[in-house]
Short mmCIF file of C-alpha atoms in Angstrom, two decimals:
data_model
loop_
_atom_site.label_atom_id
_atom_site.label_comp_id
_atom_site.label_asym_id
_atom_site.label_seq_id
_atom_site.Cartn_x
_atom_site.Cartn_y
_atom_site.Cartn_z
CA MET Y 600 188.78 69.84 -21.58
CA SER Y 601 187.58 72.58 -19.54
CA ALA Y 602 184.56 70.76 -18.28
CA ALA Y 603 185.57 70.55 -14.46
CA ARG Y 604 187.90 73.46 -13.91
CA PRO Y 605 188.36 74.90 -10.58
CA ALA Y 606 188.74 78.42 -9.69
CA TRP Y 607 191.85 79.42 -8.67
CA ASP Y 608 193.28 83.20 -8.34
CA GLU Y 609 194.34 83.66 -12.38
CA ALA Y 610 196.46 86.69 -11.25
CA TYR Y 611 199.02 83.23 -11.52
CA ASN Y 612 199.15 81.17 -14.20
CA PHE Y 613 197.51 77.59 -12.90
CA ALA Y 614 199.77 76.20 -10.32
CA TYR Y 615 202.23 79.53 -10.11
CA LEU Y 616 204.55 78.21 -12.16
CA ASP Y 617 204.97 79.56 -15.87
CA GLU Y 618 204.63 76.68 -18.97
CA GLN Y 619 207.98 76.78 -19.52
CA THR Y 620 209.02 75.90 -16.41
CA LYS Y 621 206.64 73.26 -16.09
CA ARG Y 622 208.10 71.81 -19.29
CA MET Y 623 211.89 72.23 -17.94
CA ILE Y 624 211.09 70.24 -14.60
CA ARG Y 625 208.67 67.87 -16.37
CA ARG Y 626 211.23 66.39 -18.84
CA ALA Y 627 213.66 66.74 -15.51
CA LEU Y 628 211.38 64.19 -13.92
CA LEU Y 629 210.66 61.56 -16.61
CA LYS Y 630 214.82 61.84 -16.83
CA ALA Y 631 214.52 61.00 -12.94
CA LEU Y 632 212.13 58.23 -13.32
CA ALA Y 633 214.43 56.50 -16.03
CA VAL Y 634 217.41 56.54 -13.51
CA PRO Y 635 216.02 55.55 -9.96
CA GLY Y 636 218.18 57.46 -7.61
CA TYR Y 637 220.09 59.88 -9.87
CA GLN Y 638 220.04 63.58 -9.19
CA VAL Y 639 218.92 65.06 -12.22
CA PRO Y 640 219.58 69.44 -12.32
CA PHE Y 641 217.14 71.57 -12.89
CA GLY Y 642 216.60 75.33 -13.17
CA GLY Y 643 214.95 75.79 -9.85
CA ARG Y 644 213.14 79.02 -9.76
CA GLU Y 645 211.97 81.43 -6.97
CA MET Y 646 208.85 80.18 -5.00
CA PRO Y 647 207.33 82.53 -2.59
CA LEU Y 648 208.80 81.00 0.33
CA ALA Y 649 212.13 80.63 1.95
CA TYR Y 650 214.63 78.08 0.82
CA GLY Y 651 214.33 75.12 3.06
CA TRP Y 652 210.74 75.62 3.43
CA GLY Y 653 209.36 73.12 0.83
CA THR Y 654 210.53 75.10 -2.55
CA GLY Y 655 211.92 71.96 -4.46
CA GLY Y 656 209.12 69.73 -3.42
CA MET Y 657 206.69 72.96 -4.47
CA GLN Y 658 207.85 72.93 -7.82
CA VAL Y 659 207.86 69.44 -8.50
CA THR Y 660 203.89 69.18 -7.22
CA ALA Y 661 203.10 72.98 -9.56
CA SER Y 662 204.11 70.74 -12.21
CA VAL Y 663 202.74 67.12 -12.16
CA ILE Y 664 199.09 68.55 -10.59
CA GLY Y 665 195.83 69.11 -12.48
CA PRO Y 666 192.31 70.30 -11.48
CA SER Y 667 190.88 66.79 -10.81
CA ASP Y 668 193.53 66.16 -8.29
CA THR Y 669 193.18 66.05 -4.39
CA LEU Y 670 196.27 66.88 -2.48
CA LYS Y 671 197.57 66.42 1.07
CA VAL Y 672 200.49 67.88 2.59
CA ILE Y 673 202.08 66.90 5.46
CA ASP Y 674 205.22 67.94 7.54
CA GLN Y 675 206.57 65.47 9.88
CA GLY Y 676 203.46 63.60 9.37
CA ALA Y 677 201.31 66.23 10.59
CA ASP Y 678 198.68 67.95 8.06
CA ASP Y 679 197.89 70.71 10.83
CA THR Y 680 201.36 72.11 11.51
CA THR Y 681 203.06 75.42 9.93
CA ASN Y 682 205.05 74.54 7.04
CA ALA Y 683 201.95 72.14 5.78
CA VAL Y 684 199.30 74.31 6.32
CA SER Y 685 200.64 77.23 4.37
CA ILE Y 686 201.81 75.30 1.27
CA ARG Y 687 198.11 73.60 1.74
CA ARG Y 688 196.93 77.05 1.41
CA PHE Y 689 199.24 78.32 -1.64
CA PHE Y 690 198.18 75.23 -3.98
CA GLN Y 691 194.44 76.27 -2.90
CA ARG Y 692 194.95 79.51 -3.96
CA VAL Y 693 197.22 79.06 -7.24
CA THR Y 694 195.01 75.72 -8.27
CA GLY Y 695 191.75 75.72 -6.73
CA VAL Y 696 192.15 72.17 -6.41
CA ASN Y 697 190.69 69.77 -3.38
CA THR Y 698 192.72 69.16 -0.46
CA THR Y 699 192.37 66.46 2.17
CA GLU Y 700 193.82 65.08 5.38
CA ALA Y 701 192.85 61.38 4.45
CA THR Y 702 196.29 59.61 2.61
CA GLU Y 703 193.80 57.28 1.03
CA GLN Y 704 192.08 59.87 -0.51
CA ALA Y 705 194.73 61.93 -2.00
CA ASP Y 706 196.48 61.67 -5.04
CA ILE Y 707 199.34 63.88 -4.30
CA ILE Y 708 200.79 64.02 -1.55
CA GLN Y 709 203.87 66.78 -0.87
CA THR Y 710 205.44 65.70 2.49
CA ARG Y 711 208.55 66.98 4.90
CA HIS Y 712 210.17 64.38 6.34
CA ARG Y 713 207.38 61.37 6.67
CA ILE Y 714 206.40 58.57 4.97
CA PRO Y 715 202.32 58.09 6.13
CA GLU Y 716 201.00 55.14 7.80
CA VAL Y 717 198.75 54.11 5.78
CA PRO Y 718 200.08 51.88 2.44
CA LEU Y 719 199.96 53.91 -0.63
CA ARG Y 720 198.79 52.81 -3.74
CA GLU Y 721 199.58 52.67 -7.14
CA GLY Y 722 198.77 56.03 -9.22
CA GLN Y 723 199.32 57.93 -6.06
CA ILE Y 724 202.71 60.44 -6.20
CA LEU Y 725 204.78 61.25 -3.09
CA VAL Y 726 206.52 64.56 -3.27
CA TYR Y 727 208.95 64.75 -0.95
CA GLN Y 728 210.19 67.99 0.04
CA VAL Y 729 214.62 67.25 0.00
CA PRO Y 730 216.80 69.97 2.24
CA GLN Y 731 220.04 68.21 1.16
CA PRO Y 732 220.03 65.63 -1.70
CA GLU Y 733 223.51 64.71 -1.96
CA PRO Y 734 224.14 61.64 0.57
CA LEU Y 735 227.59 62.04 0.10
CA ARG Y 736 227.89 65.86 1.17
CA LYS Y 737 228.95 65.89 4.54
CA LEU Y 738 232.06 63.24 3.74
CA GLU Y 739 232.74 65.35 0.69
CA PRO Y 740 231.75 69.08 -0.17
CA ARG Y 741 233.00 69.03 -3.47
CA GLU Y 742 229.91 68.79 -6.14
CA THR Y 743 232.61 67.85 -9.10
CA GLU Y 744 234.28 64.82 -6.63
CA THR Y 745 230.77 63.54 -5.61
CA ARG Y 746 229.39 63.71 -9.46
CA LYS Y 747 232.22 61.60 -10.12
CA MET Y 748 231.56 58.96 -7.05
CA HIS Y 749 228.18 58.98 -8.21
CA GLY Y 750 229.57 58.23 -11.68
CA PHE Y 751 231.55 55.43 -10.48
CA GLY Y 752 229.55 53.85 -8.05
CA GLU Y 753 232.17 54.39 -5.97
CA TYR Y 754 230.37 54.37 -2.36
CA GLY Y 755 233.63 53.15 -0.02
CA LEU Y 756 233.24 56.13 1.87
CA MET Y 757 229.49 56.06 3.15
CA HIS Y 758 230.66 52.66 4.03
CA VAL Y 759 233.59 53.48 6.41
CA ARG Y 760 230.87 56.19 7.73
CA LEU Y 761 228.51 53.76 8.97
CA TYR Y 762 231.53 51.56 10.09
CA GLU Y 763 232.89 54.21 11.99
CA ASP Y 764 229.71 54.60 14.17
CA ILE Y 765 229.75 50.78 14.79
CA ALA Y 766 233.64 51.27 16.19
CA ARG Y 767 232.16 54.35 18.55
CA PHE Y 768 228.83 53.35 19.55
CA GLY Y 769 228.27 49.28 18.67
CA HIS Y 770 225.99 49.79 16.13
CA ILE Y 771 224.96 52.44 13.27
CA ALA Y 772 223.56 55.78 15.52
CA THR Y 773 222.27 57.19 12.29
CA THR Y 774 218.51 57.28 12.90
CA TYR Y 775 217.25 59.76 9.88
CA SER Y 776 218.43 60.55 6.42
CA TYR Y 777 219.78 57.14 7.10
CA PRO Y 778 221.41 56.21 3.25
CA VAL Y 779 219.87 54.07 0.87
CA MET Y 780 220.88 52.46 -2.48
CA VAL Y 781 218.48 52.35 -5.37
CA ASN Y 782 217.78 49.94 -7.98
CA GLY Y 783 221.17 48.54 -6.95
CA ARG Y 784 222.94 51.87 -8.77
CA TYR Y 785 222.84 54.97 -6.87
CA LEU Y 786 223.44 55.80 -3.51
CA MET Y 787 219.92 58.18 -2.40
CA SER Y 788 219.52 60.29 0.35
CA PRO Y 789 215.78 59.26 1.75
CA THR Y 790 216.16 63.60 2.76
CA PRO Y 791 215.78 63.42 6.77
CA ILE Y 792 212.66 61.01 7.03
CA PRO Y 793 213.04 58.46 10.44
CA LYS Y 794 214.78 55.23 9.10
CA PHE Y 795 211.85 53.90 10.35
CA ASP Y 796 210.33 54.70 6.76
CA ASN Y 797 213.05 53.44 4.73
CA PRO Y 798 211.44 50.10 4.46
CA LYS Y 799 208.69 51.53 3.00
CA MET Y 800 210.49 53.26 0.23
CA ARG Y 801 210.86 49.69 -1.47
CA ASN Y 802 208.02 48.29 -3.90
CA ASN Y 803 206.20 50.84 -2.63
CA PRO Y 804 203.27 50.92 -5.61
CA ALA Y 805 203.16 54.68 -5.44
CA ILE Y 806 205.66 56.82 -7.45
CA GLN Y 807 207.86 58.81 -5.36
CA LEU Y 808 209.36 61.89 -6.56
CA PHE Y 809 211.87 64.21 -4.60
CA GLY Y 810 212.23 67.79 -5.50
CA ALA Y 811 215.56 70.00 -3.64
CA GLY Y 812 214.72 73.69 -4.59
CA ARG Y 813 217.95 75.49 -2.63
CA GLU Y 814 220.38 72.70 -4.69
CA LYS Y 815 218.40 72.36 -7.76
CA ARG Y 816 217.87 68.67 -8.18
CA ILE Y 817 215.10 66.55 -8.59
CA TYR Y 818 215.07 62.85 -8.37
CA ALA Y 819 212.93 59.77 -8.15
CA ILE Y 820 212.00 56.15 -6.95
CA PRO Y 821 209.85 54.37 -9.43
CA PRO Y 822 207.14 52.17 -8.32
CA TYR Y 823 208.39 48.34 -7.63
CA THR Y 824 211.51 49.29 -7.50
CA ARG Y 825 214.67 48.08 -5.14
CA VAL Y 826 215.77 50.28 -2.81
CA GLU Y 827 218.17 48.78 0.09
CA SER Y 828 218.97 50.25 3.38
CA LEU Y 829 222.81 50.51 3.77
CA ASP Y 830 224.36 47.79 6.33
CA PHE Y 831 226.94 44.97 7.27
CA GLU Y 832 225.73 41.60 7.26
CA ASP Y 833 226.88 41.31 10.66
CA HIS Y 834 225.04 44.59 11.58
CA PRO Y 835 221.86 44.33 9.36
CA PHE Y 836 219.43 47.13 9.31
CA GLU Y 837 216.82 47.54 11.70
CA VAL Y 838 214.36 50.65 12.22
CA GLN Y 839 213.32 52.07 15.41
CA ARG Y 840 211.35 50.20 18.42
CA TRP Y 841 209.52 51.92 21.34
CA PRO Y 842 208.84 49.89 24.87
CA HIS Y 843 205.73 52.66 24.48
CA ALA Y 844 202.55 52.41 22.61
CA CYS Y 845 200.93 56.05 20.97
CA ALA Y 846 199.40 58.11 24.40
CA LEU Y 847 196.66 58.72 21.98
CA CYS Y 848 195.46 55.77 19.38
CA GLY Y 849 197.49 52.65 21.13
CA SER Y 850 199.47 52.41 18.31
CA ARG Y 851 202.64 50.10 18.60
CA GLU Y 852 203.45 49.79 14.56
CA SER Y 853 203.78 53.71 14.37
CA TYR Y 854 206.51 56.27 14.41
CA LEU Y 855 205.87 58.34 17.67
CA ASP Y 856 207.05 61.64 18.48
CA GLU Y 857 208.00 62.25 22.19
CA VAL Y 858 206.36 65.51 23.90
CA VAL Y 859 207.37 67.10 26.92
CA LEU Y 860 204.26 68.08 29.28
CA ASP Y 861 206.09 69.98 31.98
CA ASP Y 862 209.55 70.76 33.94
CA SER Y 863 209.58 67.86 36.24
CA GLY Y 864 210.23 64.65 33.60
CA GLY Y 865 206.27 64.27 32.50
CA ARG Y 866 205.94 63.07 28.64
CA MET Y 867 204.12 61.50 26.16
CA PHE Y 868 204.84 59.48 23.32
CA VAL Y 869 201.93 60.13 20.24
CA CYS Y 870 201.40 59.13 16.41
CA SER Y 871 203.74 61.65 14.47
CA ASP Y 872 200.90 60.75 11.42
CA THR Y 873 197.89 62.85 12.89
CA HIS Y 874 195.70 61.55 10.61
CA TYR Y 875 196.66 57.97 11.24
CA CYS Y 876 196.24 58.47 14.63
CA ALA Y 877 192.56 60.35 14.21
CA THR Y 878 191.39 57.52 11.98
CA ARG Y 879 192.20 55.17 14.77
CA ARG Y 880 190.65 56.90 17.54
CA ALA Y 881 187.56 57.40 15.55
CA ALA Y 882 187.41 53.77 15.31
CA GLY Y 883 187.40 53.16 19.06
CA HIS Y 884 191.48 52.86 19.72
CA SER Y 885 192.67 54.62 22.62
CA GLY Y 886 195.72 54.88 24.56
CA ALA Y 887 196.70 55.41 28.06
CA MET Y 888 196.13 59.18 27.89
CA ALA Y 889 193.37 59.22 25.26
CA GLU Y 890 190.15 60.43 28.11
CA GLY Y 891 192.78 62.25 30.28
CA SER Y 892 192.69 66.59 29.98
CA VAL Y 893 196.47 66.54 29.28
CA ALA Y 894 196.13 64.69 26.31
CA ARG Y 895 193.05 66.98 25.30
CA ALA Y 896 195.26 70.28 26.01
CA LEU Y 897 198.44 68.33 24.16
CA ALA Y 898 196.77 67.24 21.40
CA PRO Y 899 199.45 66.63 18.72
CA SER Y 900 198.27 69.81 16.72
CA ALA Y 901 199.17 71.45 19.42
CA GLY Y 902 202.26 69.80 20.72
CA LYS Y 903 204.52 70.35 17.44
CA GLN Y 904 204.15 73.62 16.38
CA GLU Y 905 207.48 74.36 18.45
CA ASP Y 906 210.09 72.43 15.81
CA SER Y 907 209.65 74.66 13.02
CA HIS Y 908 212.88 76.66 14.03
CA GLU Y 909 215.06 73.70 13.35
CA ARG Y 910 214.00 72.82 9.61
CA ALA Y 911 216.75 71.76 7.11
CA MET A 1086 190.19 80.59 -30.78
CA SER A 1087 188.38 79.05 -33.39
CA GLU A 1088 188.99 82.19 -35.39
CA HIS A 1089 192.78 81.66 -34.46
CA ALA A 1090 192.43 78.15 -35.73
CA THR A 1091 191.36 79.25 -38.68
CA THR A 1092 193.41 81.78 -39.00
CA MET A 1093 196.53 78.97 -38.67
CA GLU A 1094 194.90 76.63 -40.91
CA ALA A 1095 195.10 79.12 -43.83
CA ALA A 1096 198.50 79.64 -43.30
CA GLY A 1097 198.49 75.64 -43.95
CA LEU A 1098 199.31 74.98 -39.99
CA LYS A 1099 197.11 72.21 -37.88
CA PRO A 1100 196.32 74.19 -34.51
CA GLY A 1101 198.14 72.96 -31.36
CA PHE A 1102 196.23 72.37 -28.33
CA ALA A 1103 193.07 74.61 -27.71
CA ASP A 1104 193.66 74.78 -23.87
CA PRO A 1105 197.71 73.85 -23.35
CA VAL A 1106 198.05 74.63 -19.82
CA PHE A 1107 195.27 71.81 -19.05
CA GLU A 1108 196.43 69.80 -22.42
CA ALA A 1109 200.00 69.80 -21.38
CA GLN A 1110 199.39 68.65 -17.79
CA THR A 1111 197.37 65.78 -18.77
CA THR A 1112 199.71 64.58 -21.09
CA PHE A 1113 202.39 65.02 -18.65
CA ARG A 1114 200.49 63.18 -16.52
CA THR A 1115 199.59 60.42 -18.72
CA LEU A 1116 203.80 60.25 -19.72
CA LEU A 1117 204.74 60.57 -15.92
CA ASN A 1118 202.73 57.08 -15.38
CA ALA A 1119 204.13 55.33 -18.59
CA LEU A 1120 207.83 55.82 -17.64
CA ALA A 1121 207.05 55.10 -14.12
CA TYR A 1122 204.61 52.26 -14.69
CA ALA A 1123 206.85 51.00 -17.61
CA GLY A 1124 204.83 48.62 -20.06
CA ARG A 1125 201.45 50.02 -18.91
CA PRO A 1126 199.23 51.56 -22.10
CA GLY A 1127 198.60 55.07 -21.16
CA MET A 1128 195.72 57.23 -23.28
CA LEU A 1129 195.24 60.48 -23.66
CA SER A 1130 192.40 62.79 -23.78
CA THR A 1131 193.54 65.41 -26.11
CA ARG A 1132 192.03 65.67 -29.22
CA LEU A 1133 195.09 66.52 -31.74
CA ASP A 1134 194.55 66.46 -35.70
CA PRO A 1135 198.61 66.82 -36.58
CA PRO A 1136 199.89 66.96 -40.05
CA HIS A 1137 200.51 63.50 -41.44
CA PRO A 1138 202.28 61.10 -40.80
CA LEU A 1139 202.31 62.65 -37.08
CA GLY A 1140 199.95 60.51 -34.68
CA PRO A 1141 197.90 62.35 -31.94
CA ALA A 1142 199.70 60.75 -29.41
CA SER A 1143 203.08 61.89 -30.56
CA ALA A 1144 202.13 65.07 -31.39
CA ALA A 1145 201.15 65.68 -27.45
CA VAL A 1146 203.99 64.15 -26.64
CA ALA A 1147 205.95 66.62 -28.73
CA LEU A 1148 203.69 69.94 -27.72
CA THR A 1149 204.08 68.73 -23.64
CA LEU A 1150 207.72 68.50 -23.89
CA PHE A 1151 209.31 70.43 -26.58
CA ASP A 1152 210.26 74.00 -26.42
CA PHE A 1153 213.23 75.96 -27.74
CA GLU A 1154 216.13 74.36 -24.89
CA THR A 1155 215.42 70.87 -26.85
CA PRO A 1156 217.07 69.49 -30.07
CA VAL A 1157 214.64 67.70 -32.09
CA TRP A 1158 215.82 64.74 -35.10
CA LEU A 1159 212.99 63.54 -37.33
CA ASP A 1160 213.35 60.55 -39.03
CA ALA A 1161 212.97 61.09 -42.74
CA ALA A 1162 209.00 60.48 -42.84
CA ALA A 1163 208.25 62.99 -40.17
CA ALA A 1164 210.65 65.34 -41.84
CA ALA A 1165 208.51 65.35 -45.03
CA GLY A 1166 205.43 67.74 -45.17
CA GLY A 1167 204.07 69.34 -43.04
CA VAL A 1168 205.62 68.26 -39.51
CA PRO A 1169 208.83 70.49 -39.19
CA ASP A 1170 206.94 73.91 -39.65
CA TYR A 1171 204.32 72.65 -36.91
CA LEU A 1172 206.91 71.84 -34.13
CA ARG A 1173 208.71 74.81 -35.33
CA PHE A 1174 205.55 76.92 -35.14
CA HIS A 1175 203.98 75.37 -31.84
CA THR A 1176 207.04 74.14 -29.95
CA GLY A 1177 210.08 76.41 -31.05
CA ALA A 1178 212.04 73.43 -30.90
CA PRO A 1179 215.38 73.56 -33.22
CA LEU A 1180 215.52 71.10 -35.59
CA VAL A 1181 219.24 69.46 -35.75
CA ALA A 1182 220.22 67.13 -38.68
CA GLU A 1183 222.39 64.68 -36.31
CA GLU A 1184 220.87 62.30 -34.11
CA GLY A 1185 223.52 62.73 -31.81
CA ARG A 1186 222.71 66.05 -31.10
CA ALA A 1187 219.04 65.27 -30.34
CA ARG A 1188 217.27 65.34 -27.03
CA PHE A 1189 214.36 64.04 -28.63
CA ALA A 1190 213.44 62.13 -31.55
CA LEU A 1191 210.65 61.96 -33.25
CA ILE A 1192 210.37 58.56 -35.16
CA ALA A 1193 207.33 58.20 -37.55
CA ASP A 1194 208.33 55.16 -39.62
CA ALA A 1195 209.60 53.30 -36.86
CA MET A 1196 210.47 49.97 -39.40
CA GLN A 1197 213.70 52.76 -41.07
CA MET A 1198 214.83 53.72 -37.56
CA PRO A 1199 218.66 54.40 -36.95
CA PRO A 1200 220.01 52.07 -34.64
CA LEU A 1201 220.12 52.87 -31.11
CA ASP A 1202 223.67 53.93 -30.64
CA ARG A 1203 223.25 56.56 -32.60
CA PHE A 1204 221.41 58.86 -30.32
CA ALA A 1205 223.22 60.87 -27.09
CA ILE A 1206 223.42 58.16 -24.12
CA GLY A 1207 224.62 60.78 -21.84
CA GLU A 1208 227.81 60.92 -19.41
CA ASP A 1209 228.93 59.28 -16.32
CA ARG A 1210 228.54 62.15 -14.69
CA TYR A 1211 225.24 63.07 -15.85
CA PRO A 1212 223.35 60.27 -17.27
CA ASP A 1213 220.28 62.58 -17.56
CA ARG A 1214 221.55 64.18 -20.74
CA SER A 1215 220.58 61.42 -23.07
CA ALA A 1216 217.64 61.50 -26.23
CA THR A 1217 214.68 60.24 -25.25
CA LEU A 1218 212.60 58.51 -28.23
CA ILE A 1219 209.74 59.07 -29.38
CA VAL A 1220 208.51 56.06 -31.62
CA GLN A 1221 205.35 55.34 -33.59
CA VAL A 1222 203.97 52.10 -33.85
CA PRO A 1223 200.72 50.77 -35.47
CA SER A 1224 199.89 49.05 -32.51
CA LEU A 1225 201.22 48.72 -28.73
CA ALA A 1226 199.39 45.16 -28.34
CA ALA A 1227 199.13 43.50 -31.44
CA GLY A 1228 202.88 42.17 -31.67
CA PRO A 1229 205.39 39.71 -30.48
CA ALA A 1230 205.02 39.34 -27.38
CA VAL A 1231 208.44 40.56 -25.16
CA THR A 1232 209.14 40.03 -21.12
CA TRP A 1233 209.50 43.29 -19.43
CA ARG A 1234 211.39 43.41 -16.19
CA GLY A 1235 213.19 46.38 -13.98
CA PRO A 1236 212.14 49.26 -11.99
CA GLY A 1237 208.31 50.49 -12.21
CA ILE A 1238 207.23 46.14 -13.28
CA ASP A 1239 206.02 44.18 -10.28
CA GLY A 1240 207.36 40.79 -11.68
CA ALA A 1241 207.57 40.89 -15.13
CA ARG A 1242 204.96 42.06 -17.90
CA ALA A 1243 204.53 41.16 -21.04
CA VAL A 1244 204.45 43.98 -23.72
CA SER A 1245 203.54 43.17 -27.29
CA ILE A 1246 204.58 46.21 -29.61
CA ALA A 1247 204.08 45.65 -33.29
CA GLY A 1248 206.00 47.26 -36.03
CA LEU A 1249 209.83 47.09 -34.59
CA PRO A 1250 212.27 46.54 -36.91
CA GLU A 1251 214.74 42.84 -37.10
CA GLY A 1252 216.68 43.12 -34.52
CA PHE A 1253 215.29 46.05 -32.19
CA TRP A 1254 215.45 44.13 -28.84
CA THR A 1255 219.01 42.70 -29.59
CA GLN A 1256 219.73 46.87 -29.64
CA TRP A 1257 217.48 47.64 -26.69
CA ALA A 1258 219.76 44.83 -24.74
CA ASP A 1259 222.92 46.63 -25.57
CA ASN A 1260 221.19 50.22 -24.60
CA HIS A 1261 220.54 48.34 -21.24
CA ALA A 1262 224.01 46.98 -20.61
CA LEU A 1263 225.11 50.35 -20.80
CA TYR A 1264 222.62 51.66 -17.39
CA PRO A 1265 222.51 54.19 -16.10
CA LEU A 1266 223.65 55.41 -19.31
CA GLY A 1267 221.40 54.93 -22.41
CA VAL A 1268 218.09 56.04 -24.31
CA ASP A 1269 214.60 56.59 -22.88
CA ILE A 1270 211.81 55.57 -25.29
CA ILE A 1271 208.28 56.56 -25.40
CA PHE A 1272 206.13 54.37 -28.14
CA THR A 1273 202.65 55.73 -29.84
CA ALA A 1274 200.12 54.58 -31.28
CA GLY A 1275 196.77 56.79 -31.93
CA GLN A 1276 195.77 58.01 -29.21
CA ALA A 1277 197.45 55.39 -26.81
CA LEU A 1278 201.88 55.53 -25.06
CA ILE A 1279 203.98 53.27 -23.26
CA GLY A 1280 207.16 54.39 -21.63
CA LEU A 1281 210.36 52.28 -22.10
CA PRO A 1282 213.28 53.25 -19.70
CA ARG A 1283 216.71 52.39 -20.03
CA GLY A 1284 216.77 50.30 -16.99
CA ILE A 1285 213.97 47.53 -18.31
CA GLU A 1286 215.42 44.21 -19.60
CA ALA A 1287 213.44 42.95 -22.31
CA GLU A 1288 213.26 39.33 -23.10
CA GLY A 1289 212.12 37.84 -26.04
#
């Protein structure tokens, strides 16, 4: 068993959490997989990071990860933003595992608010950091009531909310945290991923696990599971499209971030998935601003540090 | 470590995991995959020599998931011999006499297993409060083929679990009809295991 054990900071148990906590989280994860989309309460522990910075996702990752895994951590699609870097360093220190930025090479991907552009494969585990696991919370503040609504499958309120969007704006205006039905039974928050990523949840060959640290809930979507974004027959679900291509790699398929360049309205659109964008550029694709000095000064790593103050 | 094992053997106890942190982790990953990819066999790399009639996979699952928070029910075959002491010593789990109070059930003799509806199915608001059954069978591949469909399976999968009692799949249909309530099952044989979560529909 101890063949290739990595070196980690042995002041801590492997993966930081004590074994009893891991067992409790592991039991919750198995029940979460058995009832896709249902929020399993668990005894969330304090982590050496503030709530809202991924403590739920970290506890899930810590309970799942083993010495031979390769870990990737992304924040809004990027491998090099504050949250991703600090969580990656944390796991390097407490597990000693290999880390990667390449989606294809990762066994476990912990993510905040994006699903990678490269399709996932069987055996990979995508761990989402969840700020608010309850999709109905803004409509019904009482946990006792939302529990009942899930218990009885009573989701009319969410349809009314989407209908109000249509009545007011002419279309469903929700662009992220767009609610989904899992396996035809539970209404689930996909976490604040853009609705652009919602279709990737459906029938995904990978295992999707969700951890909410402050709210102490774990939920899951097994591979090959029905995940439907709520909609109406006459207002079907649609994902965002941009008139632009990525300014760096020229992709028209990926999710784009808008980066303001100056005070006079200059802006560029770049892939939010930094690994996807870098891979395309390495393969010779290039966008309108790829060779310009502006683009170099504002490579995705430099342009995206600022959004960290608005995390949930 | 070997000294530790010998002392326990002298006291009539078989040793548990030699390396609890890492062996529990690999066992859990096999379990996670088994319940995620329902019906696909997982092989454990752990090497346990548990007391008869407990199989090595059942024992590994027990040492990975049981503790003082999980009441465990043992069938008559598992309750005889050294199994209760082994579980009490290595996991600290309370053993209960009523099926309905158990979070986990360890069934060594599948042919004599109680009907599924004796076990906890969870509550409308908390379907996770249901029992997980660990059912030991002679083989995971030599039985009659049953077609499984549901979350975790791309289309359909034929699974051939041997040694299940007459009418088991009818009971399973009733259990599946309770979805999202119901029990979940982990079948074990030797070092291998297969997960059967409640969302799976089985057709004979």
